[in-house]
mmCIF file of C-alpha atoms in Angstrom:
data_model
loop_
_atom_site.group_PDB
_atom_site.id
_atom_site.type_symbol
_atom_site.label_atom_id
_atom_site.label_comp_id
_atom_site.label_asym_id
_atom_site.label_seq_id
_atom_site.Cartn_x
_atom_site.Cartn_y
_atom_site.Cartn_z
ATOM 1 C CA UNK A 1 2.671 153.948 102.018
ATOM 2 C CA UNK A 2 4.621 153.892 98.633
ATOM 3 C CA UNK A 3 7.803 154.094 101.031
ATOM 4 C CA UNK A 4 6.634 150.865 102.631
ATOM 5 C CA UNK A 5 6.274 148.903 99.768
ATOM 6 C CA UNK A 6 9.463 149.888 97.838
ATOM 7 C CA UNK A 7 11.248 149.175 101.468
ATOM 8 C CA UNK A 8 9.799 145.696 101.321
ATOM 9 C CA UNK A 9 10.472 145.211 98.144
ATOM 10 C CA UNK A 10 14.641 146.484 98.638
ATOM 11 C CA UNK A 11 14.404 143.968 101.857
ATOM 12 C CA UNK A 12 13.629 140.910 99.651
ATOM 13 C CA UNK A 13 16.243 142.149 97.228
ATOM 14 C CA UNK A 14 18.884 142.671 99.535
ATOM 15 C CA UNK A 15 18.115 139.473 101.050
ATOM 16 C CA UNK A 16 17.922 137.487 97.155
ATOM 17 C CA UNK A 17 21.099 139.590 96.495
ATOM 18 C CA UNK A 18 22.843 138.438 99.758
ATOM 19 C CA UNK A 19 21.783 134.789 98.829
ATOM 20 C CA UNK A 20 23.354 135.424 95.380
ATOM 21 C CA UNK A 21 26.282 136.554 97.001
ATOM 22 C CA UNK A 22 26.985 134.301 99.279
ATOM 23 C CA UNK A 23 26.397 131.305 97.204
ATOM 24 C CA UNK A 24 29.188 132.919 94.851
ATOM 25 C CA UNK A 25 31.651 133.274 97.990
ATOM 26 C CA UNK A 26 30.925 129.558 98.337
ATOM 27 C CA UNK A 27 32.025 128.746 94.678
ATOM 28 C CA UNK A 28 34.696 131.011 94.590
ATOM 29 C CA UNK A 29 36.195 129.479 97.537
ATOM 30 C CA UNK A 30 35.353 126.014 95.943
ATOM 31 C CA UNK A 31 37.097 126.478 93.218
ATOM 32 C CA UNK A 32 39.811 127.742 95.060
ATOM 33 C CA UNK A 33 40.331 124.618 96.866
ATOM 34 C CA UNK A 34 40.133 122.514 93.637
ATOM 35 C CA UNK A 35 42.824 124.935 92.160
ATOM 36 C CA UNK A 36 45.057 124.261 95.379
ATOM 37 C CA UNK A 37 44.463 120.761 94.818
ATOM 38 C CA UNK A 38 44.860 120.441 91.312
ATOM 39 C CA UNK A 39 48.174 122.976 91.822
ATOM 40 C CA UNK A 40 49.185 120.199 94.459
ATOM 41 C CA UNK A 41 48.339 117.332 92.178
ATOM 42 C CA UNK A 42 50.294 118.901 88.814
ATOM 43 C CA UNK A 43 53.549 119.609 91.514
ATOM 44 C CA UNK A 44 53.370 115.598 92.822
ATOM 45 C CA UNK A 45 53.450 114.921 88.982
ATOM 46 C CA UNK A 46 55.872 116.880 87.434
ATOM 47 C CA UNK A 47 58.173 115.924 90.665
ATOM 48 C CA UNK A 48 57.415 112.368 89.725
ATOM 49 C CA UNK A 49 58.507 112.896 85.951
ATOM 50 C CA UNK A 50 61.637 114.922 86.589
ATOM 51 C CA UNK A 51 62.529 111.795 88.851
ATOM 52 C CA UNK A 52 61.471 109.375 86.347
ATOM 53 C CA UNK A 53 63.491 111.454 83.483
ATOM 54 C CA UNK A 54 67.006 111.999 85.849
ATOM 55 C CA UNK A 55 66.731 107.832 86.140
ATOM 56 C CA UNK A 56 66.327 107.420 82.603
ATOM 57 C CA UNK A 57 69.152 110.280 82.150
ATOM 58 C CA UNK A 58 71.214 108.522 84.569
ATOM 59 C CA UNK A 59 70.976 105.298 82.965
ATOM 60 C CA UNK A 60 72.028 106.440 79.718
ATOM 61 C CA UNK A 61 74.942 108.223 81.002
ATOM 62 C CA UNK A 62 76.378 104.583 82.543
ATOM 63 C CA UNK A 63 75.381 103.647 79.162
ATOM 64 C CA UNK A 64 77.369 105.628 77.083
ATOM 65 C CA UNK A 65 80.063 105.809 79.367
ATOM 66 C CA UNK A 66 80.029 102.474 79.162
ATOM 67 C CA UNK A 67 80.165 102.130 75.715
ATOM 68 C CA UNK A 68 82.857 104.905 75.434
ATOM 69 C CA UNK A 69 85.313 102.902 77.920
ATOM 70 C CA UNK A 70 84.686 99.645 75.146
ATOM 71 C CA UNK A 71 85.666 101.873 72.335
ATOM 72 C CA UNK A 72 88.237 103.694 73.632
ATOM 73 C CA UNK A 73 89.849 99.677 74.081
ATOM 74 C CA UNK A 74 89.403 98.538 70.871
ATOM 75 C CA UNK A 75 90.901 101.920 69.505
ATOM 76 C CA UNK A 76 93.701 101.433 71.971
ATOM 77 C CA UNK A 77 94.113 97.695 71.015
ATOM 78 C CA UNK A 78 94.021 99.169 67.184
ATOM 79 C CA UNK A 79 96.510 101.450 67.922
ATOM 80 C CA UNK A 80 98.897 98.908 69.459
ATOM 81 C CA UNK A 81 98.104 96.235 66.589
ATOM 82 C CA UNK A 82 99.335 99.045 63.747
ATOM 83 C CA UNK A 83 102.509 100.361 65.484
ATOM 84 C CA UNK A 84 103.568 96.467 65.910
ATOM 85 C CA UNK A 85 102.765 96.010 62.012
ATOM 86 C CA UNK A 86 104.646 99.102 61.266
ATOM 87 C CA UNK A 87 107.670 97.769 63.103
ATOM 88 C CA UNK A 88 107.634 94.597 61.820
ATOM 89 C CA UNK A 89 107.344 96.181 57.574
ATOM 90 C CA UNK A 90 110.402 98.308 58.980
ATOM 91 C CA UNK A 91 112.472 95.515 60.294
ATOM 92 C CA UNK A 92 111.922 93.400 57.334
ATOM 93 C CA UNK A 93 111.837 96.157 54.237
ATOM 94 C CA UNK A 94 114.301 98.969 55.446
ATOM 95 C CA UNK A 95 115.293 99.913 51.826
ATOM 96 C CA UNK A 96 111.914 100.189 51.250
ATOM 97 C CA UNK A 97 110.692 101.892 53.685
ATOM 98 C CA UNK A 98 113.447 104.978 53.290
ATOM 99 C CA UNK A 99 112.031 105.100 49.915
ATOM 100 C CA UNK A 100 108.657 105.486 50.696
ATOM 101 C CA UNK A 101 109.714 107.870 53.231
ATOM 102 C CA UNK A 102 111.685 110.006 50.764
ATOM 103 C CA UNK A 103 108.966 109.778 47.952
ATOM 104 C CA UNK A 104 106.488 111.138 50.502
ATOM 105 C CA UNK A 105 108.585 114.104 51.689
ATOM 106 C CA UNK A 106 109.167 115.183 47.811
ATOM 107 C CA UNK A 107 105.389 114.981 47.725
ATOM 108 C CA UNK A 108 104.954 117.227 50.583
ATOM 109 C CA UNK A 109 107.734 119.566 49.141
ATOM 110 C CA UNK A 110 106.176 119.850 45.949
ATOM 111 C CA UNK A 111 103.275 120.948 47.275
ATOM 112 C CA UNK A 112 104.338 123.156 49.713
ATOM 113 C CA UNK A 113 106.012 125.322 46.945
ATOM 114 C CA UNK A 114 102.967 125.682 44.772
#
Protein backbone atom coordinates (compact mmCIF):
# COMPACT_ATOMS: atom_id res chain seq x y z
CA UNK A 1 0.00 0.00 0.00
CA UNK A 2 2.98 2.34 0.94
CA UNK A 3 4.12 1.57 -2.80
CA UNK A 4 0.82 3.03 -3.97
CA UNK A 5 0.94 6.10 -2.32
CA UNK A 6 4.62 7.08 -2.93
CA UNK A 7 3.71 6.06 -6.80
CA UNK A 8 0.94 8.61 -6.66
CA UNK A 9 2.70 10.90 -5.10
CA UNK A 10 6.03 10.54 -7.94
CA UNK A 11 2.96 10.74 -10.64
CA UNK A 12 1.89 14.24 -9.45
CA UNK A 13 5.54 15.16 -9.27
CA UNK A 14 6.52 14.06 -12.49
CA UNK A 15 3.56 15.63 -13.86
CA UNK A 16 4.28 19.32 -11.64
CA UNK A 17 7.92 18.70 -12.79
CA UNK A 18 6.93 18.23 -16.50
CA UNK A 19 4.72 21.44 -16.15
CA UNK A 20 7.84 23.17 -14.72
CA UNK A 21 9.67 22.03 -17.51
CA UNK A 22 7.85 22.74 -20.14
CA UNK A 23 6.88 26.16 -19.16
CA UNK A 24 10.82 26.78 -19.03
CA UNK A 25 11.18 25.32 -22.74
CA UNK A 26 8.55 27.96 -23.50
CA UNK A 27 10.68 30.87 -22.00
CA UNK A 28 13.77 29.69 -23.15
CA UNK A 29 12.56 29.64 -26.58
CA UNK A 30 10.92 33.11 -25.87
CA UNK A 31 13.72 34.63 -25.10
CA UNK A 32 15.36 33.21 -27.86
CA UNK A 33 13.19 34.84 -30.28
CA UNK A 34 13.53 38.27 -28.54
CA UNK A 35 17.39 37.73 -28.72
CA UNK A 36 17.01 37.00 -32.61
CA UNK A 37 15.03 39.99 -32.78
CA UNK A 38 16.85 42.27 -30.77
CA UNK A 39 20.24 40.69 -32.69
CA UNK A 40 18.19 41.70 -35.92
CA UNK A 41 17.20 45.07 -34.58
CA UNK A 42 21.04 46.10 -33.22
CA UNK A 43 22.35 44.77 -37.08
CA UNK A 44 19.47 47.23 -38.93
CA UNK A 45 21.04 49.91 -36.57
CA UNK A 46 24.52 49.73 -36.65
CA UNK A 47 24.03 49.23 -40.67
CA UNK A 48 22.09 52.44 -40.49
CA UNK A 49 24.97 54.34 -38.54
CA UNK A 50 27.90 53.05 -40.56
CA UNK A 51 25.76 54.52 -43.55
CA UNK A 52 24.98 57.61 -41.79
CA UNK A 53 28.88 57.97 -40.67
CA UNK A 54 30.45 57.01 -44.53
CA UNK A 55 27.92 60.14 -45.67
CA UNK A 56 29.15 62.33 -43.12
CA UNK A 57 32.84 60.91 -43.96
CA UNK A 58 32.16 61.45 -47.49
CA UNK A 59 31.08 64.88 -47.12
CA UNK A 60 34.00 65.98 -45.34
CA UNK A 61 36.34 64.49 -47.71
CA UNK A 62 34.66 66.89 -50.73
CA UNK A 63 35.13 69.28 -48.01
CA UNK A 64 38.57 69.27 -47.43
CA UNK A 65 39.42 68.47 -50.77
CA UNK A 66 37.74 71.26 -51.52
CA UNK A 67 39.34 73.47 -49.37
CA UNK A 68 42.81 71.99 -50.27
CA UNK A 69 42.24 72.78 -54.17
CA UNK A 70 41.44 76.79 -52.76
CA UNK A 71 44.68 76.76 -50.92
CA UNK A 72 46.79 75.16 -53.06
CA UNK A 73 45.57 78.50 -55.56
CA UNK A 74 46.23 81.08 -53.40
CA UNK A 75 49.72 79.45 -52.58
CA UNK A 76 50.20 79.11 -56.29
CA UNK A 77 48.98 82.73 -56.95
CA UNK A 78 51.57 83.64 -53.89
CA UNK A 79 54.14 81.95 -55.47
CA UNK A 80 53.71 83.68 -58.84
CA UNK A 81 53.15 87.24 -57.08
CA UNK A 82 56.88 86.81 -55.24
CA UNK A 83 58.93 85.51 -58.22
CA UNK A 84 57.40 88.64 -60.30
CA UNK A 85 58.51 90.98 -57.24
CA UNK A 86 61.81 89.32 -57.18
CA UNK A 87 62.31 90.06 -60.85
CA UNK A 88 61.24 93.31 -60.83
CA UNK A 89 63.95 94.30 -57.32
CA UNK A 90 66.51 92.50 -59.79
CA UNK A 91 65.83 94.49 -62.85
CA UNK A 92 65.78 97.70 -61.05
CA UNK A 93 68.69 97.16 -58.15
CA UNK A 94 71.29 94.78 -59.88
CA UNK A 95 74.25 96.24 -57.86
CA UNK A 96 72.33 95.58 -55.08
CA UNK A 97 71.19 92.60 -55.43
CA UNK A 98 74.93 90.95 -56.20
CA UNK A 99 75.66 92.39 -52.92
CA UNK A 100 73.14 90.89 -51.03
CA UNK A 101 73.89 87.82 -52.82
CA UNK A 102 77.59 87.90 -51.92
CA UNK A 103 76.96 89.02 -48.22
CA UNK A 104 74.71 85.97 -47.88
CA UNK A 105 77.15 83.40 -49.31
CA UNK A 106 80.02 84.79 -46.79
CA UNK A 107 77.33 84.16 -44.20
CA UNK A 108 76.82 80.68 -45.22
CA UNK A 109 80.69 80.22 -45.51
CA UNK A 110 81.32 81.40 -42.21
CA UNK A 111 79.24 79.13 -40.82
CA UNK A 112 79.94 76.25 -42.59
CA UNK A 113 83.60 76.41 -41.28
CA UNK A 114 82.74 76.63 -37.63
Amino acid sequence: MSYSIFQSGRSRRNGTFHNLESGIEEQIEALRDELAELTRLVGKSSRHQSEKIRSQAGAGYEELLGRSEDLLRELQHGYERGTTEMRETVRKHPLATIGAAAAFGLAIAFLARR
